[in-house]
Amino acid sequence: YHFIVIMELFMSLKKLTEPIHTEAEKTKWSKLLISGKMNIHQYGQYLYNQLQIYSALESRAADLGLFTQYPKLNDIKRIIPMSCDLSFFPYEAGLEECTLEYIEYCRNLNADEVLAHIYVRHFGDMYGGQIIAKKLPTPSEETIESWKDENGETPWGDDIGWTEMFRFDDRAETIKYVRSILDIRMADEAIHCFQWAIQLFHSLEKRFDL
């Protein structure tokens, strides 16, 4: 019964956010991200901004004690994986204006609002991120070579070493856990989070003249 209630709440939340989610998916940037045609400079700039966005959100979650209250959320922290990924891609210093505004916005979020943003961002990475990871550009050969040891081996072996932000341990269990702490009242803030994401997409579209 408890599982049924959780799923009903989750599906209700998903339904309420579906229109804005669809709007985000229809942006030029979102389409480019899953097209397999994004270049290393575009992805580097995107990841550079995303790292600061996730840093601000996870910092606020930590300040509010959410990682203590919900221990399983520690498994979805993305800062270290994203930092590792960013080391493979070039980017220009200077965050997008909407990224700077989002960082400020995060400082005043309450616990439920933070969870709403985690639903949009981290939960989205656990789902759509699995598709995105397969479409990302390959770093320059020079960058890859710099990671090889004297035997020509890389630390990531047969895996792709620059898609760590989309790699989750116990992904199915983590998804189930995140669902269990979501609430239908988070819908409005989740919609706001999608709007922030769309702002970044449009800003990057303008930067790269898409």
XYZ file of N, CA, C and O in Angstrom:
840
model
N 0.842 -1.207 0.000
C 0.000 0.000 0.000
C 0.868 1.244 0.000
O 0.620 2.194 -0.749
N 1.897 1.244 0.847
C 2.795 2.397 0.927
C 3.443 2.663 -0.428
O 3.563 3.812 -0.873
N 3.851 1.600 -1.119
C 4.489 1.735 -2.434
C 3.501 2.335 -3.434
O 3.874 3.171 -4.265
N 2.252 1.911 -3.371
C 1.230 2.422 -4.282
C 1.033 3.917 -4.075
O 0.942 4.690 -5.042
N 0.982 4.339 -2.820
C 0.821 5.762 -2.504
C 1.993 6.565 -3.050
O 1.817 7.636 -3.644
N 3.206 6.062 -2.849
C 4.416 6.737 -3.339
C 4.356 6.897 -4.855
O 4.644 7.970 -5.397
N 3.978 5.841 -5.553
C 3.918 5.892 -7.004
C 2.838 6.858 -7.483
O 3.028 7.574 -8.476
N 1.712 6.899 -6.767
C 0.648 7.824 -7.145
C 1.101 9.269 -6.977
O 0.833 10.123 -7.833
N 1.801 9.544 -5.880
C 2.334 10.890 -5.652
C 3.357 11.250 -6.716
O 3.364 12.370 -7.246
N 4.218 10.303 -7.028
C 5.250 10.549 -8.032
C 4.630 10.818 -9.399
O 5.023 11.759 -10.102
N 3.656 10.016 -9.788
C 3.025 10.191 -11.091
C 2.254 11.507 -11.149
O 2.212 12.159 -12.200
N 1.677 11.923 -10.028
C 0.980 13.208 -9.979
C 1.967 14.351 -10.155
O 1.708 15.312 -10.891
N 3.104 14.252 -9.484
C 4.145 15.272 -9.598
C 4.671 15.327 -11.028
O 4.862 16.401 -11.605
N 4.882 14.157 -11.602
C 5.380 14.073 -12.974
C 4.383 14.697 -13.947
O 4.774 15.413 -14.883
N 3.098 14.441 -13.726
C 2.065 14.970 -14.619
C 1.998 16.492 -14.540
O 1.869 17.170 -15.570
N 2.111 17.041 -13.333
C 2.038 18.487 -13.157
C 3.226 19.207 -13.787
O 3.109 20.348 -14.228
N 4.362 18.551 -13.829
C 5.563 19.184 -14.382
C 5.798 18.816 -15.848
O 6.744 19.305 -16.458
N 4.946 17.969 -16.392
C 5.169 17.472 -17.750
C 5.202 18.571 -18.808
O 6.073 18.548 -19.697
N 4.291 19.587 -18.762
C 4.331 20.630 -19.800
C 5.654 21.398 -19.837
O 6.222 21.612 -20.915
N 6.168 21.796 -18.680
C 7.422 22.557 -18.639
C 8.600 21.643 -18.974
O 9.593 22.075 -19.569
N 8.489 20.366 -18.605
C 9.524 19.391 -18.949
C 9.596 19.245 -20.474
O 10.691 19.221 -21.055
N 8.444 19.169 -21.106
C 8.384 19.059 -22.564
C 8.955 20.308 -23.223
O 9.672 20.220 -24.234
N 8.666 21.465 -22.638
C 9.215 22.727 -23.172
C 10.742 22.713 -23.127
O 11.404 23.135 -24.087
N 11.293 22.210 -22.033
C 12.753 22.131 -21.903
C 13.342 21.193 -22.945
O 14.384 21.479 -23.549
N 12.662 20.078 -23.180
C 13.154 19.088 -24.140
C 13.121 19.607 -25.572
O 13.862 19.118 -26.431
N 12.269 20.600 -25.839
C 12.124 21.120 -27.193
C 13.109 22.251 -27.513
O 13.149 22.731 -28.656
N 13.887 22.685 -26.534
C 14.863 23.742 -26.807
C 15.949 23.218 -27.735
O 16.225 22.017 -27.788
N 16.576 24.121 -28.459
C 17.658 23.741 -29.371
C 18.797 23.072 -28.609
O 19.405 22.119 -29.088
N 19.080 23.600 -27.414
C 20.199 23.059 -26.639
C 19.924 21.634 -26.180
O 20.795 20.765 -26.262
N 18.730 21.403 -25.703
C 18.370 20.064 -25.238
C 18.437 19.056 -26.383
O 18.935 17.940 -26.219
N 17.962 19.461 -27.547
C 18.015 18.577 -28.714
C 19.452 18.307 -29.132
O 19.807 17.188 -29.513
N 20.295 19.349 -29.066
C 21.711 19.186 -29.422
C 22.398 18.225 -28.468
O 23.234 17.406 -28.872
N 22.017 18.290 -27.190
C 22.644 17.476 -26.155
C 22.465 15.982 -26.411
O 23.335 15.181 -26.054
N 21.360 15.603 -27.034
C 21.103 14.181 -27.272
C 21.254 13.810 -28.750
O 20.893 12.707 -29.156
N 21.789 14.735 -29.541
C 21.919 14.498 -30.980
C 23.197 13.765 -31.348
O 23.306 13.191 -32.440
N 24.187 13.809 -30.447
C 25.489 13.250 -30.775
C 26.334 14.214 -31.583
O 27.443 13.865 -32.013
N 25.851 15.446 -31.782
C 26.556 16.442 -32.595
C 27.136 17.583 -31.768
O 27.739 18.498 -32.314
N 26.953 17.560 -30.456
C 27.514 18.608 -29.610
C 29.034 18.499 -29.615
O 29.590 17.401 -29.544
N 29.736 19.643 -29.722
C 31.198 19.587 -29.736
C 31.769 19.767 -28.327
O 31.041 20.091 -27.380
N 33.057 19.574 -28.183
C 33.687 19.586 -26.859
C 33.616 20.957 -26.192
O 33.531 21.054 -24.962
N 33.626 22.026 -26.996
C 33.557 23.380 -26.423
C 32.153 23.667 -25.893
O 31.998 24.276 -24.827
N 31.153 23.234 -26.605
C 29.770 23.428 -26.157
C 29.503 22.645 -24.884
O 28.926 23.182 -23.924
N 29.918 21.380 -24.871
C 29.663 20.587 -23.676
C 30.494 21.077 -22.498
O 30.010 21.108 -21.359
N 31.726 21.498 -22.759
C 32.562 22.023 -21.690
C 31.931 23.237 -21.033
O 31.927 23.369 -19.801
N 31.378 24.141 -21.839
C 30.749 25.348 -21.305
C 29.499 25.006 -20.508
O 29.221 25.592 -19.457
N 28.744 24.056 -21.012
C 27.540 23.597 -20.319
C 27.899 22.962 -18.981
O 27.316 23.301 -17.939
N 28.874 22.082 -18.990
C 29.272 21.383 -17.772
C 29.877 22.350 -16.749
O 29.663 22.198 -15.544
N 30.608 23.331 -17.234
C 31.198 24.371 -16.374
C 30.113 25.100 -15.586
O 30.236 25.328 -14.376
N 29.018 25.447 -16.261
C 27.900 26.103 -15.584
C 27.151 25.129 -14.685
O 26.779 25.480 -13.556
N 26.938 23.921 -15.156
C 26.227 22.922 -14.373
C 26.947 22.598 -13.066
O 26.312 22.395 -12.026
N 28.254 22.564 -13.093
C 29.014 22.270 -11.885
C 28.726 23.302 -10.798
O 28.534 22.949 -9.625
N 28.658 24.571 -11.176
C 28.378 25.623 -10.193
C 26.923 25.590 -9.732
O 26.615 25.865 -8.571
N 26.038 25.221 -10.634
C 24.623 25.097 -10.297
C 24.410 23.977 -9.280
O 23.735 24.163 -8.256
N 24.995 22.831 -9.540
C 24.856 21.698 -8.629
C 25.590 21.951 -7.310
O 25.145 21.502 -6.257
N 26.695 22.656 -7.379
C 27.433 22.997 -6.154
C 26.571 23.860 -5.235
O 26.512 23.638 -4.022
N 25.893 24.836 -5.820
C 25.025 25.720 -5.031
C 23.864 24.949 -4.428
O 23.511 25.127 -3.250
N 23.263 24.066 -5.210
C 22.112 23.295 -4.736
C 22.514 22.310 -3.651
O 21.853 22.212 -2.601
N 23.598 21.593 -3.864
C 24.032 20.603 -2.873
C 24.558 21.274 -1.608
O 24.423 20.735 -0.512
N 25.139 22.456 -1.765
C 25.590 23.210 -0.590
C 24.393 23.622 0.267
O 24.431 23.526 1.500
N 23.323 24.055 -0.391
C 22.109 24.424 0.345
C 21.485 23.205 1.018
O 21.029 23.280 2.166
N 21.502 22.068 0.309
C 20.979 20.827 0.900
C 21.769 20.457 2.147
O 21.191 20.029 3.159
N 23.080 20.625 2.098
C 23.930 20.312 3.248
C 23.642 21.268 4.399
O 23.560 20.852 5.567
N 23.486 22.557 4.091
C 23.193 23.557 5.123
C 21.896 23.233 5.857
O 21.770 23.485 7.066
N 20.932 22.683 5.134
C 19.626 22.352 5.719
C 19.603 20.964 6.361
O 18.579 20.547 6.892
N 20.730 20.264 6.321
C 20.825 18.949 6.953
C 20.132 17.831 6.203
O 19.861 16.763 6.769
N 19.881 18.016 4.906
C 19.142 17.007 4.155
C 19.940 15.726 3.940
O 19.365 14.639 3.877
N 21.254 15.848 3.831
C 22.062 14.645 3.634
C 22.163 13.813 4.909
O 22.477 12.626 4.869
N 21.870 14.449 6.044
C 21.816 13.725 7.318
C 20.420 13.138 7.526
O 20.269 11.991 7.937
N 19.416 13.941 7.207
C 18.029 13.495 7.364
C 17.689 12.355 6.401
O 16.970 11.415 6.755
N 18.231 12.448 5.187
C 17.991 11.424 4.166
C 19.340 10.884 3.690
O 19.857 11.305 2.647
N 19.949 9.966 4.442
C 21.312 9.485 4.154
C 21.532 8.985 2.731
O 22.607 9.167 2.165
N 20.519 8.391 2.143
C 20.661 7.842 0.791
C 20.939 8.935 -0.241
O 21.496 8.666 -1.317
N 20.573 10.181 0.080
C 20.832 11.282 -0.844
C 22.328 11.520 -1.045
O 22.728 12.129 -2.033
N 23.140 11.042 -0.119
C 24.583 11.182 -0.285
C 25.061 10.459 -1.550
O 26.083 10.828 -2.134
N 24.305 9.462 -1.966
C 24.682 8.689 -3.152
C 24.462 9.452 -4.452
O 24.948 9.029 -5.503
N 23.711 10.553 -4.392
C 23.433 11.274 -5.633
C 24.263 12.550 -5.762
O 24.115 13.274 -6.752
N 25.120 12.836 -4.818
C 25.966 14.026 -4.937
C 26.765 13.964 -6.240
O 27.364 12.944 -6.556
N 26.784 15.066 -6.943
C 27.386 15.068 -8.282
C 28.655 15.916 -8.409
O 29.276 15.932 -9.477
N 29.059 16.607 -7.361
C 30.150 17.576 -7.493
C 31.471 16.926 -7.902
O 32.128 17.377 -8.846
N 31.869 15.872 -7.234
C 33.136 15.213 -7.572
C 33.083 14.599 -8.970
O 33.994 14.819 -9.787
N 32.030 13.841 -9.307
C 31.955 13.298 -10.664
C 31.963 14.381 -11.742
O 32.629 14.245 -12.770
N 31.242 15.472 -11.508
C 31.182 16.544 -12.500
C 32.534 17.231 -12.633
O 32.939 17.615 -13.747
N 33.231 17.400 -11.530
C 34.560 18.019 -11.567
C 35.522 17.163 -12.380
O 36.333 17.680 -13.162
N 35.429 15.854 -12.197
C 36.273 14.931 -12.974
C 35.951 15.037 -14.461
O 36.857 15.119 -15.302
N 34.669 15.062 -14.787
C 34.266 15.157 -16.191
C 34.756 16.452 -16.828
O 35.209 16.468 -17.974
N 34.671 17.539 -16.070
C 35.039 18.843 -16.616
C 36.523 18.912 -16.981
O 36.909 19.682 -17.860
N 37.336 18.098 -16.322
C 38.771 18.104 -16.610
C 39.072 17.615 -18.032
O 40.179 17.809 -18.536
N 38.092 17.020 -18.697
C 38.272 16.510 -20.057
C 37.884 17.521 -21.132
O 38.178 17.312 -22.304
N 37.191 18.602 -20.740
C 36.613 19.489 -21.745
C 37.056 20.942 -21.576
O 37.177 21.436 -20.451
N 37.253 21.646 -22.692
C 37.636 23.059 -22.622
C 36.422 23.940 -22.331
O 35.286 23.585 -22.677
N 36.662 25.070 -21.711
C 35.589 26.031 -21.462
C 36.199 27.413 -21.243
O 37.381 27.540 -20.909
N 35.386 28.441 -21.430
C 35.814 29.814 -21.188
C 35.338 30.236 -19.808
O 34.179 30.017 -19.455
N 36.230 30.838 -19.033
C 35.854 31.320 -17.701
C 34.805 32.419 -17.830
O 34.836 33.220 -18.762
N 33.875 32.428 -16.894
C 32.808 33.415 -16.922
C 31.465 32.736 -17.032
O 31.066 32.297 -18.113
N 30.779 32.618 -15.896
C 29.494 31.919 -15.860
C 28.403 32.730 -16.546
O 28.466 33.961 -16.603
N 27.400 32.028 -17.059
C 26.240 32.704 -17.637
C 25.534 33.498 -16.526
O 25.531 33.099 -15.352
N 24.909 34.599 -16.914
C 24.228 35.458 -15.931
C 23.151 34.679 -15.184
O 22.995 34.837 -13.962
N 22.419 33.835 -15.883
C 21.359 33.068 -15.220
C 21.938 32.067 -14.217
O 21.284 31.730 -13.224
N 23.162 31.603 -14.439
C 23.813 30.702 -13.482
C 24.129 31.446 -12.204
O 23.900 30.940 -11.093
N 24.657 32.649 -12.345
C 24.957 33.476 -11.167
C 23.686 33.786 -10.386
O 23.685 33.758 -9.145
N 22.602 34.044 -11.096
C 21.327 34.340 -10.443
C 20.786 33.100 -9.738
O 20.210 33.202 -8.643
N 20.976 31.948 -10.344
C 20.507 30.700 -9.726
C 21.263 30.410 -8.438
O 20.682 29.948 -7.442
N 22.556 30.668 -8.441
C 23.372 30.457 -7.240
C 22.821 31.286 -6.083
O 22.702 30.791 -4.948
N 22.449 32.525 -6.369
C 21.857 33.385 -5.342
C 20.496 32.855 -4.912
O 20.154 32.856 -3.729
N 19.726 32.392 -5.870
C 18.381 31.881 -5.599
C 18.429 30.684 -4.654
O 17.601 30.554 -3.750
N 19.412 29.822 -4.848
C 19.529 28.606 -4.042
C 19.726 28.901 -2.559
O 19.336 28.101 -1.709
N 20.335 30.023 -2.257
C 20.665 30.350 -0.867
C 19.440 30.542 0.017
O 19.544 30.492 1.240
N 18.279 30.751 -0.603
C 17.061 30.995 0.173
C 16.029 29.869 0.060
O 14.910 30.006 0.544
N 16.406 28.767 -0.567
C 15.466 27.656 -0.699
C 15.254 26.948 0.638
O 16.191 26.801 1.415
N 14.015 26.515 0.895
C 13.777 25.697 2.081
C 13.961 24.223 1.709
O 14.255 23.890 0.556
N 13.780 23.340 2.665
C 14.075 21.925 2.454
C 13.233 21.311 1.337
O 13.753 20.605 0.464
N 11.925 21.565 1.350
C 11.059 20.999 0.306
C 11.419 21.546 -1.066
O 11.357 20.830 -2.077
N 11.794 22.817 -1.115
C 12.172 23.424 -2.389
C 13.465 22.821 -2.925
O 13.603 22.585 -4.131
N 14.406 22.569 -2.033
C 15.652 21.917 -2.451
C 15.348 20.530 -3.026
O 15.899 20.139 -4.060
N 14.479 19.795 -2.361
C 14.117 18.460 -2.852
C 13.441 18.539 -4.219
O 13.627 17.656 -5.057
N 12.675 19.599 -4.439
C 12.046 19.786 -5.747
C 13.107 19.976 -6.831
O 12.989 19.434 -7.938
N 14.154 20.717 -6.509
C 15.233 20.945 -7.471
C 16.048 19.673 -7.682
O 16.498 19.399 -8.797
N 16.226 18.905 -6.620
C 16.922 17.620 -6.751
C 16.112 16.680 -7.641
O 16.671 15.937 -8.456
N 14.798 16.729 -7.519
C 13.931 15.920 -8.373
C 14.163 16.254 -9.848
O 14.310 15.363 -10.692
N 14.215 17.543 -10.149
C 14.397 17.968 -11.546
C 15.797 17.644 -12.047
O 15.961 17.090 -13.146
N 16.801 17.946 -11.252
C 18.185 17.835 -11.722
C 18.762 16.425 -11.510
O 19.077 15.717 -12.463
N 18.922 16.014 -10.281
C 19.551 14.716 -9.996
C 18.698 13.549 -10.474
O 19.202 12.593 -11.049
N 17.400 13.635 -10.208
C 16.491 12.563 -10.632
C 16.485 12.478 -12.153
O 16.465 11.394 -12.735
N 16.514 13.650 -12.796
C 16.578 13.680 -14.250
C 17.850 13.035 -14.778
O 17.837 12.343 -15.800
N 18.957 13.239 -14.067
C 20.230 12.637 -14.468
C 20.176 11.115 -14.367
O 20.798 10.410 -15.160
N 19.455 10.632 -13.375
C 19.341 9.181 -13.214
C 18.500 8.562 -14.323
O 18.631 7.384 -14.631
N 17.627 9.376 -14.929
C 16.791 8.887 -16.024
C 17.382 9.287 -17.376
O 18.078 8.519 -18.018
N 17.108 10.525 -17.808
C 17.564 10.984 -19.108
C 19.064 11.014 -19.262
O 19.590 10.927 -20.378
N 19.759 11.124 -18.157
C 21.218 11.172 -18.209
C 21.824 9.924 -18.818
O 22.923 9.966 -19.384
N 21.114 8.817 -18.730
C 21.609 7.570 -19.301
C 21.648 7.654 -20.825
O 22.495 7.038 -21.471
N 20.745 8.438 -21.392
C 20.729 8.660 -22.835
C 21.807 9.675 -23.212
O 22.572 9.470 -24.169
N 21.861 10.759 -22.455
C 22.833 11.820 -22.736
C 24.255 11.289 -22.706
O 25.081 11.629 -23.559
N 24.557 10.444 -21.726
C 25.922 9.922 -21.564
C 26.427 9.226 -22.826
O 27.625 9.258 -23.127
N 25.512 8.610 -23.555
C 25.901 7.887 -24.774
C 26.093 8.808 -25.968
O 26.614 8.388 -27.004
N 25.670 10.068 -25.835
C 25.714 11.009 -26.949
C 26.765 12.103 -26.773
O 26.906 12.976 -27.643
N 27.479 12.084 -25.675
C 28.434 13.151 -25.395
C 29.616 13.127 -26.356
O 30.013 12.070 -26.851
N 30.207 14.305 -26.613
C 31.377 14.344 -27.491
C 32.578 13.663 -26.833
O 32.676 13.605 -25.607
N 33.458 13.145 -27.649
C 34.689 12.526 -27.157
C 35.751 13.608 -26.978
O 35.952 14.423 -27.885
N 36.416 13.664 -25.827
C 37.467 14.660 -25.605
C 38.569 14.549 -26.661
O 38.664 13.537 -27.370
N 39.390 15.568 -26.754
C 40.479 15.543 -27.719
C 41.424 14.387 -27.405
O 41.553 13.965 -26.254
N 42.086 13.884 -28.431
C 43.031 12.783 -28.260
C 44.160 13.186 -27.322
O 44.642 12.378 -26.528
N 44.545 14.451 -27.387
C 45.603 14.960 -26.505
C 45.191 14.844 -25.041
O 45.996 14.465 -24.182
N 43.929 15.173 -24.746
C 43.422 15.087 -23.379
C 43.400 13.640 -22.899
O 43.821 13.335 -21.779
N 42.919 12.754 -23.744
C 42.868 11.341 -23.385
C 44.278 10.789 -23.159
O 44.525 10.048 -22.203
N 45.202 11.173 -24.032
C 46.584 10.705 -23.915
C 47.206 11.139 -22.594
O 48.005 10.408 -21.994
N 46.824 12.316 -22.109
C 47.405 12.834 -20.866
C 47.035 11.998 -19.651
O 47.679 12.092 -18.607
N 45.981 11.175 -19.778
C 45.539 10.327 -18.678
C 46.221 8.952 -18.688
O 46.139 8.217 -17.712
N 46.894 8.608 -19.789
C 47.453 7.270 -19.908
C 48.749 7.115 -19.119
O 49.556 8.042 -19.023
N 48.941 5.916 -18.539
C 50.180 5.644 -17.807
C 51.244 5.134 -18.775
O 51.053 5.129 -19.997
N 52.369 4.686 -18.230
C 53.480 4.249 -19.075
C 53.136 3.033 -19.930
O 53.799 2.741 -20.941
N 52.086 2.320 -19.529
C 51.652 1.149 -20.308
C 50.529 1.484 -21.296
O 49.978 0.593 -21.942
N 50.199 2.767 -21.361
C 49.136 3.183 -22.259
C 47.747 2.910 -21.751
O 46.774 2.961 -22.503
N 47.633 2.611 -20.444
C 46.328 2.317 -19.847
C 45.729 3.574 -19.211
O 46.448 4.424 -18.684
N 44.407 3.671 -19.240
C 43.708 4.779 -18.598
C 43.064 4.304 -17.303
O 42.759 3.115 -17.160
N 42.823 5.213 -16.346
C 42.226 4.820 -15.056
C 40.832 4.232 -15.176
O 40.385 3.500 -14.297
N 40.131 4.573 -16.256
C 38.742 4.120 -16.374
C 38.587 2.822 -17.154
O 37.483 2.315 -17.318
N 39.669 2.267 -17.630
C 39.593 0.969 -18.298
C 38.669 0.965 -19.499
O 38.797 1.808 -20.384
N 37.714 0.047 -19.506
C 36.796 -0.079 -20.639
C 35.618 0.880 -20.549
O 34.827 1.002 -21.498
N 35.457 1.545 -19.411
C 34.364 2.500 -19.257
C 34.708 3.806 -19.972
O 35.838 4.022 -20.395
N 33.724 4.677 -20.101
C 33.968 6.008 -20.639
C 34.312 6.911 -19.461
O 33.498 7.088 -18.556
N 35.482 7.486 -19.464
C 35.969 8.208 -18.284
C 35.438 9.596 -18.077
O 35.703 10.216 -17.051
N 34.669 10.146 -19.025
C 34.206 11.528 -18.915
C 32.685 11.619 -18.802
O 32.095 12.639 -19.101
N 32.038 10.550 -18.344
C 30.583 10.560 -18.146
C 30.237 10.175 -16.707
O 29.182 9.604 -16.446
N 31.127 10.504 -15.777
C 30.937 10.103 -14.378
C 29.696 10.728 -13.745
O 29.081 10.135 -12.860
N 29.316 11.921 -14.183
C 28.167 12.572 -13.551
C 26.873 11.798 -13.782
O 25.893 11.980 -13.067
N 26.876 10.919 -14.781
C 25.676 10.132 -15.070
C 25.784 8.700 -14.558
O 24.941 7.863 -14.866
N 26.835 8.442 -13.778
C 27.023 7.095 -13.246
C 26.578 7.069 -11.777
O 27.145 7.765 -10.937
N 25.565 6.267 -11.479
C 25.027 6.170 -10.120
C 25.136 4.731 -9.623
O 24.764 3.795 -10.343
N 25.633 4.575 -8.410
C 25.642 3.254 -7.791
C 24.224 2.922 -7.320
O 23.502 3.807 -6.836
N 23.828 1.682 -7.454
C 22.486 1.258 -7.024
C 21.412 2.194 -7.564
O 20.545 2.680 -6.834
N 21.483 2.456 -8.853
C 20.587 3.426 -9.489
C 19.118 3.125 -9.222
O 18.343 4.024 -8.864
N 18.698 1.876 -9.376
C 17.289 1.520 -9.182
C 16.833 1.800 -7.753
O 15.750 2.340 -7.531
N 17.674 1.427 -6.778
C 17.327 1.653 -5.374
C 17.309 3.145 -5.048
O 16.468 3.608 -4.268
N 18.230 3.893 -5.646
C 18.286 5.334 -5.394
C 17.058 6.018 -5.963
O 16.475 6.909 -5.331
N 16.637 5.610 -7.149
C 15.423 6.163 -7.757
C 14.218 5.898 -6.855
O 13.400 6.779 -6.602
N 14.119 4.681 -6.359
C 13.013 4.315 -5.472
C 13.030 5.171 -4.201
O 11.986 5.624 -3.720
N 14.233 5.422 -3.687
C 14.369 6.204 -2.457
C 13.952 7.653 -2.683
O 13.217 8.234 -1.876
N 14.433 8.237 -3.764
C 14.086 9.635 -4.045
C 12.585 9.781 -4.223
O 11.973 10.742 -3.726
N 11.967 8.829 -4.894
C 10.507 8.863 -5.052
C 9.809 8.920 -3.693
O 8.796 9.600 -3.527
N 10.353 8.196 -2.723
C 9.696 8.074 -1.419
C 9.685 9.376 -0.628
O 8.902 9.520 0.309
N 10.566 10.324 -0.983
C 10.611 11.577 -0.212
C 10.046 12.760 -0.999
O 10.106 13.897 -0.534
N 9.500 12.484 -2.170
C 8.878 13.545 -2.951
C 7.457 13.796 -2.461
O 6.821 12.939 -1.859
N 6.977 15.005 -2.742
C 5.639 15.385 -2.312
C 4.991 16.209 -3.426
O 5.662 17.002 -4.092
N 3.696 16.043 -3.605
C 2.985 16.762 -4.658
C 3.109 18.273 -4.484
O 3.050 19.044 -5.448
N 3.318 18.722 -3.249
C 3.446 20.158 -2.982
C 4.727 20.745 -3.559
O 4.905 21.961 -3.583
N 5.618 19.896 -4.017
C 6.879 20.359 -4.596
C 6.729 20.741 -6.064
O 7.686 21.224 -6.678
N 5.559 20.555 -6.627
C 5.365 20.753 -8.063
C 5.698 22.165 -8.516
O 6.392 22.362 -9.525
N 5.221 23.169 -7.796
C 5.455 24.557 -8.207
C 6.942 24.883 -8.267
O 7.407 25.524 -9.212
N 7.669 24.447 -7.258
C 9.105 24.744 -7.230
C 9.846 23.921 -8.285
O 10.835 24.389 -8.855
N 9.376 22.720 -8.541
C 9.982 21.911 -9.600
C 9.820 22.611 -10.945
O 10.740 22.619 -11.769
N 8.657 23.221 -11.154
C 8.424 23.979 -12.388
C 9.393 25.149 -12.473
O 9.957 25.431 -13.541
N 9.623 25.818 -11.361
C 10.596 26.922 -11.337
C 11.987 26.424 -11.711
O 12.724 27.099 -12.436
N 12.329 25.260 -11.235
C 13.646 24.700 -11.535
C 13.787 24.424 -13.028
O 14.831 24.714 -13.631
N 12.750 23.883 -13.635
C 12.770 23.674 -15.083
C 12.941 25.007 -15.810
O 13.657 25.097 -16.824
N 12.295 26.050 -15.295
C 12.420 27.370 -15.915
C 13.858 27.881 -15.840
O 14.363 28.489 -16.794
N 14.518 27.625 -14.712
C 15.926 27.998 -14.583
C 16.768 27.230 -15.598
O 17.673 27.794 -16.227
N 16.480 25.953 -15.752
C 17.232 25.128 -16.707
C 17.050 25.648 -18.130
O 18.016 25.714 -18.914
N 15.829 26.034 -18.467
C 15.541 26.564 -19.803
C 16.293 27.870 -20.029
O 16.800 28.126 -21.135
N 16.387 28.696 -18.994
C 17.154 29.939 -19.115
C 18.605 29.657 -19.498
O 19.175 30.328 -20.352
N 19.199 28.664 -18.850
C 20.581 28.308 -19.174
C 20.679 27.795 -20.608
O 21.604 28.153 -21.345
N 19.735 26.964 -21.016
C 19.743 26.447 -22.385
C 19.732 27.597 -23.390
O 20.529 27.622 -24.334
N 18.836 28.554 -23.184
C 18.727 29.677 -24.120
C 19.984 30.551 -24.090
O 20.417 31.066 -25.134
N 20.548 30.714 -22.916
C 21.765 31.520 -22.794
C 22.913 30.881 -23.570
O 23.684 31.570 -24.261
N 23.033 29.568 -23.472
C 24.092 28.868 -24.190
C 23.807 28.815 -25.697
O 24.736 28.850 -26.508
N 22.540 28.744 -26.054
C 22.180 28.818 -27.472
C 22.665 30.140 -28.064
O 23.197 30.184 -29.187
N 22.489 31.209 -27.301
C 22.918 32.538 -27.758
C 24.443 32.605 -27.818
O 25.001 33.151 -28.785
N 25.121 32.056 -26.820
C 26.589 32.082 -26.798
C 27.173 31.399 -28.025
O 28.163 31.867 -28.600
N 26.582 30.273 -28.415
C 27.116 29.493 -29.535
C 26.357 29.731 -30.843
O 26.541 28.998 -31.814
N 25.496 30.756 -30.833
C 24.785 31.179 -32.041
C 24.045 30.014 -32.695
O 24.177 29.754 -33.898
N 23.243 29.336 -31.901
C 22.469 28.206 -32.426
C 21.130 28.662 -33.006
O 20.559 29.638 -32.552
